[in-house]
Short mmCIF file of C-alpha atoms in Angstrom, two decimals:
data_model
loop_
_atom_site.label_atom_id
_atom_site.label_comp_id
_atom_site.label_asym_id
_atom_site.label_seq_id
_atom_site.Cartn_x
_atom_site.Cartn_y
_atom_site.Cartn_z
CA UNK A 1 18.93 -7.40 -18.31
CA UNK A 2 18.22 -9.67 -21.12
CA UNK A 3 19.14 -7.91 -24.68
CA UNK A 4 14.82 -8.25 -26.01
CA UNK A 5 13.74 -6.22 -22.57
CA UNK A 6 16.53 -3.35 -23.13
CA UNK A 7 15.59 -3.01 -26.04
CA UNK A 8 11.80 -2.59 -25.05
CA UNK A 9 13.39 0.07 -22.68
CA UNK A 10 15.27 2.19 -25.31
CA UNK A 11 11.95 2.10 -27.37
CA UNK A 12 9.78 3.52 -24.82
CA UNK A 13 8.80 6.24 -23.14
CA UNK A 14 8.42 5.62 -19.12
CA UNK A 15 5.54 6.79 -17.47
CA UNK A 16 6.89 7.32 -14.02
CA UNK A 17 9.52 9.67 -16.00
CA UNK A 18 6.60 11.50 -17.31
CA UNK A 19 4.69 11.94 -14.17
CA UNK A 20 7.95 12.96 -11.92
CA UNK A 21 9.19 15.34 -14.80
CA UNK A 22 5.73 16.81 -15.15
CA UNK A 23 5.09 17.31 -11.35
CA UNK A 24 2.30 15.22 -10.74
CA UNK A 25 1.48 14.85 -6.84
CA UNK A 26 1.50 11.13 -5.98
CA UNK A 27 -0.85 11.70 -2.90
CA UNK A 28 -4.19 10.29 -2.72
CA UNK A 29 -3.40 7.30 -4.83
CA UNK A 30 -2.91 4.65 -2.61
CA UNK A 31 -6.08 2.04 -2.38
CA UNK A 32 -8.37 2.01 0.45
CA UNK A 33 -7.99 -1.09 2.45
CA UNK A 34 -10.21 -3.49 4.22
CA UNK A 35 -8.18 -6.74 3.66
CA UNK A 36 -4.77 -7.45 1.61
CA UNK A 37 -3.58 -10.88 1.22
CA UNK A 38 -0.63 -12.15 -0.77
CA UNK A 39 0.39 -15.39 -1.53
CA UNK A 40 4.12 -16.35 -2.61
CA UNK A 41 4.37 -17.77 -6.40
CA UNK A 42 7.68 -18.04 -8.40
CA UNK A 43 8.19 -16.32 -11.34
CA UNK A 44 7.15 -15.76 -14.26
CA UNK A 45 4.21 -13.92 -13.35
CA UNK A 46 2.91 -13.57 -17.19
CA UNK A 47 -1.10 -12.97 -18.08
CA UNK A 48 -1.14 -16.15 -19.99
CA UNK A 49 0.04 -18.45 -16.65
CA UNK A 50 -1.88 -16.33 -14.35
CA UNK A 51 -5.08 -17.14 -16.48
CA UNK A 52 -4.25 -20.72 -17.29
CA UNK A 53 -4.13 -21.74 -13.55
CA UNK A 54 -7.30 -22.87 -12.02
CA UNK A 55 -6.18 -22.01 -8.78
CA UNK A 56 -5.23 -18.05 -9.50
CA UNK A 57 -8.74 -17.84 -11.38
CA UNK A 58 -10.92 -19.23 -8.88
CA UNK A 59 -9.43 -16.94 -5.94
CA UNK A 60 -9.95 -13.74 -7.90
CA UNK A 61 -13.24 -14.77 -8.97
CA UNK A 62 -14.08 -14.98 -5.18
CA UNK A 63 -11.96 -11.94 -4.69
CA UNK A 64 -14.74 -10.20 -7.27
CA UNK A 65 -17.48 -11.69 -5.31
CA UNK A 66 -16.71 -10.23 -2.29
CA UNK A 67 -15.79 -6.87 -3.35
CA UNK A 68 -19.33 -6.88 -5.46
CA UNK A 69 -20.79 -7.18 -1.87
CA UNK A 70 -19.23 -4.75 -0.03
CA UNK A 71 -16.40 -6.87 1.26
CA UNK A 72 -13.11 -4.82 -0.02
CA UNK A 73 -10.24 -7.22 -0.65
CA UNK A 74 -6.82 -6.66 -2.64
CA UNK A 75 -5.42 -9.75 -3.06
CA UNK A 76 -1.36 -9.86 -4.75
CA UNK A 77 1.51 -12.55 -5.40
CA UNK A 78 4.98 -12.29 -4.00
CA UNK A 79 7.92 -13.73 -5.61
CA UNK A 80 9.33 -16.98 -3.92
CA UNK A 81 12.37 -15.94 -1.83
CA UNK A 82 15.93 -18.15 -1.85
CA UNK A 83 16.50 -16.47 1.90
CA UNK A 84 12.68 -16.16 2.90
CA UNK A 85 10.88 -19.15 1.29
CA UNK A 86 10.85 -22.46 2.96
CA UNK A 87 10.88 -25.93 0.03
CA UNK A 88 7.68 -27.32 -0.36
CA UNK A 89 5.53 -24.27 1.14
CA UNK A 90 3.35 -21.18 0.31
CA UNK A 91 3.60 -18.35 2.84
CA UNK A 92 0.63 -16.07 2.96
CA UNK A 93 0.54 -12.53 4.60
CA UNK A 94 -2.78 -11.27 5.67
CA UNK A 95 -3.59 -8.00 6.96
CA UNK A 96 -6.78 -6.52 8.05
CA UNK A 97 -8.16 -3.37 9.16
CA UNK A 98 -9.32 -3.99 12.80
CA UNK A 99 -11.55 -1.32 13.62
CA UNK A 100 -12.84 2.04 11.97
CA UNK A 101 -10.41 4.16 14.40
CA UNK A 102 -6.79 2.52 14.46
CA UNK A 103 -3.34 2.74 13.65
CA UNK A 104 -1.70 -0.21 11.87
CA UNK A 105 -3.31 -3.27 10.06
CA UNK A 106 -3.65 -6.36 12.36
CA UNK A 107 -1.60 -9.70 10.31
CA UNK A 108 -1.49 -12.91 10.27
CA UNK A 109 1.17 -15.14 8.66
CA UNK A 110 0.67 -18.79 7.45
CA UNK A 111 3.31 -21.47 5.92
CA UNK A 112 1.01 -24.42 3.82
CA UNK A 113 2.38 -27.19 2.69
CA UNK A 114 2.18 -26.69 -1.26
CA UNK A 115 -0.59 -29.26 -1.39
CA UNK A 116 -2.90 -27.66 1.10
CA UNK A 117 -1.74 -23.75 -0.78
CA UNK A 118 -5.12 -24.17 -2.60
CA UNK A 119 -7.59 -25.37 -0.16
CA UNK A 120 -6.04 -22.70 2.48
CA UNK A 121 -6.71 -19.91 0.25
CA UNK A 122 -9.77 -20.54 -0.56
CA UNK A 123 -11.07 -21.17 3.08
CA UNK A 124 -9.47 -18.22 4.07
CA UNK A 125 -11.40 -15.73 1.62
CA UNK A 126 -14.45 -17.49 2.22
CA UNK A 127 -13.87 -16.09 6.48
CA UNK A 128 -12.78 -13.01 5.32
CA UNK A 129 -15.54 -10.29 7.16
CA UNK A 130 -16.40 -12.82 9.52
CA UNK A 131 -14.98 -13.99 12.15
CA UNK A 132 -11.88 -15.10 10.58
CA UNK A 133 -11.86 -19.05 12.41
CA UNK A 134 -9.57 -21.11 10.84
CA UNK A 135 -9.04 -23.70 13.63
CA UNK A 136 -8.14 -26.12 10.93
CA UNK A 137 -5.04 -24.09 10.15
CA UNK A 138 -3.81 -22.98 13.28
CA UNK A 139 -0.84 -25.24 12.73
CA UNK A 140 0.52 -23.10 10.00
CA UNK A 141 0.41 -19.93 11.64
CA UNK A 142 3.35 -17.75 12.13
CA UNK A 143 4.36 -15.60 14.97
CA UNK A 144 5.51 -12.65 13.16
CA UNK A 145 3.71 -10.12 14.22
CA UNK A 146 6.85 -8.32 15.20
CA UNK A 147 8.26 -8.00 11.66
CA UNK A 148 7.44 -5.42 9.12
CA UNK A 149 6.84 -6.06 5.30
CA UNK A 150 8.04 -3.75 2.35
CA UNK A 151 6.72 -5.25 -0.49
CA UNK A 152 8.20 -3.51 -3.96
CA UNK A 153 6.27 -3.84 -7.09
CA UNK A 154 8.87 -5.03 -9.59
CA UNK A 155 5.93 -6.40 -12.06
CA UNK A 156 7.79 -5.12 -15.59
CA UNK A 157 5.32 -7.99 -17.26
CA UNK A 158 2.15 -4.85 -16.38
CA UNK A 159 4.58 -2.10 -16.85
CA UNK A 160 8.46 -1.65 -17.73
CA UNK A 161 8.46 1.47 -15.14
CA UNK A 162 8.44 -0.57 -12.25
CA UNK A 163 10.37 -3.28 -13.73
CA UNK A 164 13.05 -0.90 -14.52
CA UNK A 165 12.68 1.57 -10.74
CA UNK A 166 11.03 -0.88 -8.79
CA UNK A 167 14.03 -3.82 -9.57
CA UNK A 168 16.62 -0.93 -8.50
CA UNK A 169 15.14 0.07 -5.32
CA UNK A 170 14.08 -3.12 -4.09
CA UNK A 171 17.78 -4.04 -4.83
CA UNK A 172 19.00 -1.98 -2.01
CA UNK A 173 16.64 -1.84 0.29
CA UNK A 174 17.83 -5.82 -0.11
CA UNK A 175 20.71 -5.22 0.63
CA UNK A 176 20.79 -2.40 2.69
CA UNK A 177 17.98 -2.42 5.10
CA UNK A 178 16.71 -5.78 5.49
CA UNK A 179 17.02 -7.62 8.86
CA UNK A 180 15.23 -9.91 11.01
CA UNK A 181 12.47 -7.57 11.90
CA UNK A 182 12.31 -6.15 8.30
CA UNK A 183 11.81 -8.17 5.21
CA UNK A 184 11.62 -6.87 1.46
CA UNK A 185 9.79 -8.93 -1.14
CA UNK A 186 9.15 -8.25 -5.02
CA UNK A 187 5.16 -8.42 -5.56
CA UNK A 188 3.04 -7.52 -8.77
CA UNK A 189 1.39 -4.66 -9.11
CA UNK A 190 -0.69 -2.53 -6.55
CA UNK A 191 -1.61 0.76 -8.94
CA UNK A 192 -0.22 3.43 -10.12
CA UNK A 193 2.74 2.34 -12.26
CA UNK A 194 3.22 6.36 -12.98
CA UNK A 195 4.69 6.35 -9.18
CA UNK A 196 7.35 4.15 -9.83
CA UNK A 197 9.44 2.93 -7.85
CA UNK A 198 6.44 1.97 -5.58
CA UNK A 199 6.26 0.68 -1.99
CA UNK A 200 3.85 -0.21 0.29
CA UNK A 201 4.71 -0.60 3.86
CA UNK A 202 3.23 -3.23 6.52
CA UNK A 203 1.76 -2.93 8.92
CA UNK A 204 1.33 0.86 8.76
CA UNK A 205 -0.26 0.69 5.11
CA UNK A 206 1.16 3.47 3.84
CA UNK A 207 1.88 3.56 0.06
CA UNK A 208 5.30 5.31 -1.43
CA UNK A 209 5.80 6.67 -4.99
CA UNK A 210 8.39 7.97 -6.64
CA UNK A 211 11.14 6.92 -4.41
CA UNK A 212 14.76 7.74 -4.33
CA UNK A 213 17.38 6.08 -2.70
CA UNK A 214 18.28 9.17 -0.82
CA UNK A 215 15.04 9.06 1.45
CA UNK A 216 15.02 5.39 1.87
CA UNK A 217 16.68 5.76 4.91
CA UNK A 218 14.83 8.24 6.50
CA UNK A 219 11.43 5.81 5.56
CA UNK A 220 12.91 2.84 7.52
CA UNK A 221 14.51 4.43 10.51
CA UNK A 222 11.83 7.29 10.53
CA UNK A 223 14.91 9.49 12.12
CA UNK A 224 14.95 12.91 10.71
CA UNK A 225 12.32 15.31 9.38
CA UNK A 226 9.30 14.20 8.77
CA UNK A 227 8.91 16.60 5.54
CA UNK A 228 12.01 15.03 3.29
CA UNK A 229 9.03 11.97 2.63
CA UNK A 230 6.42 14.13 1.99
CA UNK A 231 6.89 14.03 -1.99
CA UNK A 232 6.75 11.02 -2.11
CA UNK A 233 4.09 9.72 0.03
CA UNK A 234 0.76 8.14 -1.71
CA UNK A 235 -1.26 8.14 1.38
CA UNK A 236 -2.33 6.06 4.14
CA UNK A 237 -4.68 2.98 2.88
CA UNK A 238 -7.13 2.86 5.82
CA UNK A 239 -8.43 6.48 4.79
CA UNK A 240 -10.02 7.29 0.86
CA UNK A 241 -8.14 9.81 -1.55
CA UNK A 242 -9.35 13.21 -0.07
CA UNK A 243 -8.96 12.06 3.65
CA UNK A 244 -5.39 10.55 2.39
CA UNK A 245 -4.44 14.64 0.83
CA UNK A 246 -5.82 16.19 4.42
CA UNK A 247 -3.78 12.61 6.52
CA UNK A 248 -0.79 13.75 4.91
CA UNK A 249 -1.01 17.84 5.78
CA UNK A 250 -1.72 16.51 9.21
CA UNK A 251 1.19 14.08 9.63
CA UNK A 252 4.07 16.66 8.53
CA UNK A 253 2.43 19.03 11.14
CA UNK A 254 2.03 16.44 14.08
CA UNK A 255 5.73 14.74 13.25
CA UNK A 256 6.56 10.82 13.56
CA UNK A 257 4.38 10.23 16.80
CA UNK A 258 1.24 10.84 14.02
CA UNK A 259 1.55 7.19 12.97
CA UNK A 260 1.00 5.71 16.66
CA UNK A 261 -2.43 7.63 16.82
CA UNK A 262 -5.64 5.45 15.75
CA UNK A 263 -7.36 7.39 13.42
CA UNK A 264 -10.24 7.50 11.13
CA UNK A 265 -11.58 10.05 8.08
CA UNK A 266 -14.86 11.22 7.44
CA UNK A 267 -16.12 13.34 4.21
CA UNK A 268 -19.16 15.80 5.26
CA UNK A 269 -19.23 17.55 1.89
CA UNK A 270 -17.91 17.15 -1.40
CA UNK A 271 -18.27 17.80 -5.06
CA UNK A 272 -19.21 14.58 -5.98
CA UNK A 273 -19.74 16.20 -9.85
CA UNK A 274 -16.52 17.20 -10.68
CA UNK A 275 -14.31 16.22 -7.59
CA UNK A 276 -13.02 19.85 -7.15
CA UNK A 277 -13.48 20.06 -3.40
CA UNK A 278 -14.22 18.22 -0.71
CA UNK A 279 -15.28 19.17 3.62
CA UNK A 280 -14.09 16.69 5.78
CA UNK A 281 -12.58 15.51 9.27
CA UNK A 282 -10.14 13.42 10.61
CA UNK A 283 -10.58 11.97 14.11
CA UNK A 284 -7.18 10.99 16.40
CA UNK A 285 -6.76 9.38 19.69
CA UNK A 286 -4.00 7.68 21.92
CA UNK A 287 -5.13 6.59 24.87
CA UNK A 288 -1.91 5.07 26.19
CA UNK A 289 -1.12 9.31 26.61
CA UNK A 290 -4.55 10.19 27.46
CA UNK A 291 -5.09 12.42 24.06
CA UNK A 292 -7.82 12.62 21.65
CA UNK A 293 -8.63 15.58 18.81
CA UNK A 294 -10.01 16.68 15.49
CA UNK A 295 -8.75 17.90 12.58
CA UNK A 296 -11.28 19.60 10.33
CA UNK A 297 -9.97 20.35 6.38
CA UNK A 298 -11.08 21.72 2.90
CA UNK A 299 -9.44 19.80 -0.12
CA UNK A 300 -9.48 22.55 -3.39
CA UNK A 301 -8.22 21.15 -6.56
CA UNK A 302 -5.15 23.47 -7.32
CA UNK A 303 -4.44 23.22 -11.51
CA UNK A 304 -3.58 20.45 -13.44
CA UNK A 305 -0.59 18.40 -14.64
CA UNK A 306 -0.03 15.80 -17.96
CA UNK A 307 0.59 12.14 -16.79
CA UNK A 308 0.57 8.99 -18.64
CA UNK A 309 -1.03 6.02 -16.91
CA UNK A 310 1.25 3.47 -19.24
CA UNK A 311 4.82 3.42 -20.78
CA UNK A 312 4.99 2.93 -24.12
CA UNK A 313 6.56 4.29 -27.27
CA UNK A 314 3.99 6.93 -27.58
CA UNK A 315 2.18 7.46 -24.50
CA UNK A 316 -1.35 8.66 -23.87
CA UNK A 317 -0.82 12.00 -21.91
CA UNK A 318 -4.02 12.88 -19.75
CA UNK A 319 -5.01 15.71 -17.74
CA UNK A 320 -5.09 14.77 -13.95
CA UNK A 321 -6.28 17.51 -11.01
CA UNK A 322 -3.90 18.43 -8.72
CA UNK A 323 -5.26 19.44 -4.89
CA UNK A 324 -4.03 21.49 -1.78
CA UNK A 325 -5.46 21.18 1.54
CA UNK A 326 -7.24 25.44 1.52
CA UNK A 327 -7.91 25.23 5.55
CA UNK A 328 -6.60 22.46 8.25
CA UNK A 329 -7.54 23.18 11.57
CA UNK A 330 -7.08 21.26 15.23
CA UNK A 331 -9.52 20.94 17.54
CA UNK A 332 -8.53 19.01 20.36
CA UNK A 333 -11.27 17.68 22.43
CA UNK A 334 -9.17 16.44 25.56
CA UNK A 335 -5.61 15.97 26.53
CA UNK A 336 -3.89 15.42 29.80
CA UNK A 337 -0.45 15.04 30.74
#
């Protein structure tokens, strides 16, 4: 670590420090997802190049214009790879919800020549909520549906918590986990730099905070109890925060076979005035076993804890709402053996 950034370190006060030390529940943070796409970019990722390249600007501005109408789109970078990366190209990820009830993101994977990065990216946000045809670029596409994505925020240029816990735990799973079927990348920042280290997993879309290297192996290999991941589980992207808080209740009760159910969320009552409560159900299905059901819930804010949303030498503190899940219950509408 360069001698200018420890010394930024020694000088400030971490907020994912703050938030673990204080308590603070990490679920219900992760973003709802319609469409991610990330793009690979070599470092540095600082504000001034972002907002000096034509390129970067024009996508987000289109990224803005389809989230102003209705279209909801996250779009990241990922740092170029010396093992990953191929000379000359831009890899993009893309993955998309496919329906309202399902169970992992659909992707698509292209390699563009460096030259064609631009014009790719561009065409491809233009298709996104349509029918997604990019004959043009079917050249580039990747087979690799097979292979699951961690990406890691690392981004210590937006905030010196995940620098600092994000660098370390994208480390080893580097080193420890990665394979053919599983790669790890460093990307900027996805929210919630409180949560560091941060993770968000493809093509389940499920979003990790405050990791530690001890449950990192129960994460990948999803071989023991359920329950040692649940505090540190954001929630699932393809459901919004109060359906992610009743997902989660419902996932340490179901076990590991939860995540191969499609599934969708849907709010019925809530306090849209203060956010203290919320009715709601969560619909599940796999029809591979012949098995559908219902779970109904009640989300209660339960107390409060201090967080700060930034690290800095003397952090903002700020009151955030805690929640439990008051009543889950299952109502299965059909199952056979």
């Amino acid at each position: 670590m360069k001698k200018s950034s420890q010394n930024m370190l020694n000088n400030c006060q971490l907020c994912a420090v703050i938030s673990k030390s204080n308590g603070e529940d990490p679920i219900g943070s992760a973003d709802t997802h319609e469409h991610w796409l990330a793009m690979e970019m070599e470092f540095p990722w600082s504000q001034e190049r972002l907002q000096e390249n034509p390129f970067i600007v024009q996508a987000l501005a289109l990224i803005h214009q389809k989230n102003e109408s209705g279209v909801k789109i996250s779009g990241h970078l990922m740092a170029t790879d010396r093992e990953y990366s191929q000379p000359g190209c831009t890899r993009f990820l893309y993955y998309y919800r496919p329906a309202n009830l399902f169970a992992t993101f659909e992707k698509q994977e292209f390699i563009v020549p460096n030259e064609e990065a631009q014009f790719f990216a561009i065409a491809l946000l233009e298709t996104l909520a349509t029918s997604l045809q990019l004959t043009d670029w079917e050249k580039y596409r990747q087979q690799t549906s097979q292979i699951r994505e961690l990406m890691v925020c690392t981004d210590g240029g937006v905030d010196l918590a995940c620098g600092k816990f994000g660098s370390s735990i994208y480390q080893q799973l580097r080193s420890q986990y990665a394979n053919e079927q599983l790669r790890v990348w460093r990307v900027n920042h996805f929210g919630g730099h409180q949560f560091a280290p941060t993770l968000l997993d493809w093509p389940s879309g499920q979003y990790w905070g405050h990791l530690s290297s001890k449950v990192l192996g129960i994460l990948i290999k999803r071989d023991d109890v359920v329950r040692k991941l649940r505090p540190f589980y954001r929630g699932w992207s393809g459901m919004t925060k109060f359906e992610q808080i009743a997902e989660r209740e419902i996932w340490m009760k179901e076990g590991w076979q939860w995540l191969d159910y499609q599934k969708t969320g849907r709010i019925f009552e809530i306090d849209e005035v203060n956010e203290n409560w919320a009715e709601l159900r969560i619909d599940f299905s796999d029809h591979k076993k012949n098995i559908q059901g219902v779970y109904e819930a009640r989300i209660e804010a339960d107390g409060f804890v201090m967080t700060a949303f930034n690290s800095q030498k003397e952090p903002l503190l700020k009151q955030v709402k805690q929640y439990r899940v008051s009543k889950l219950v299952k109502v299965p509408s059909h199952q056979e053996n």
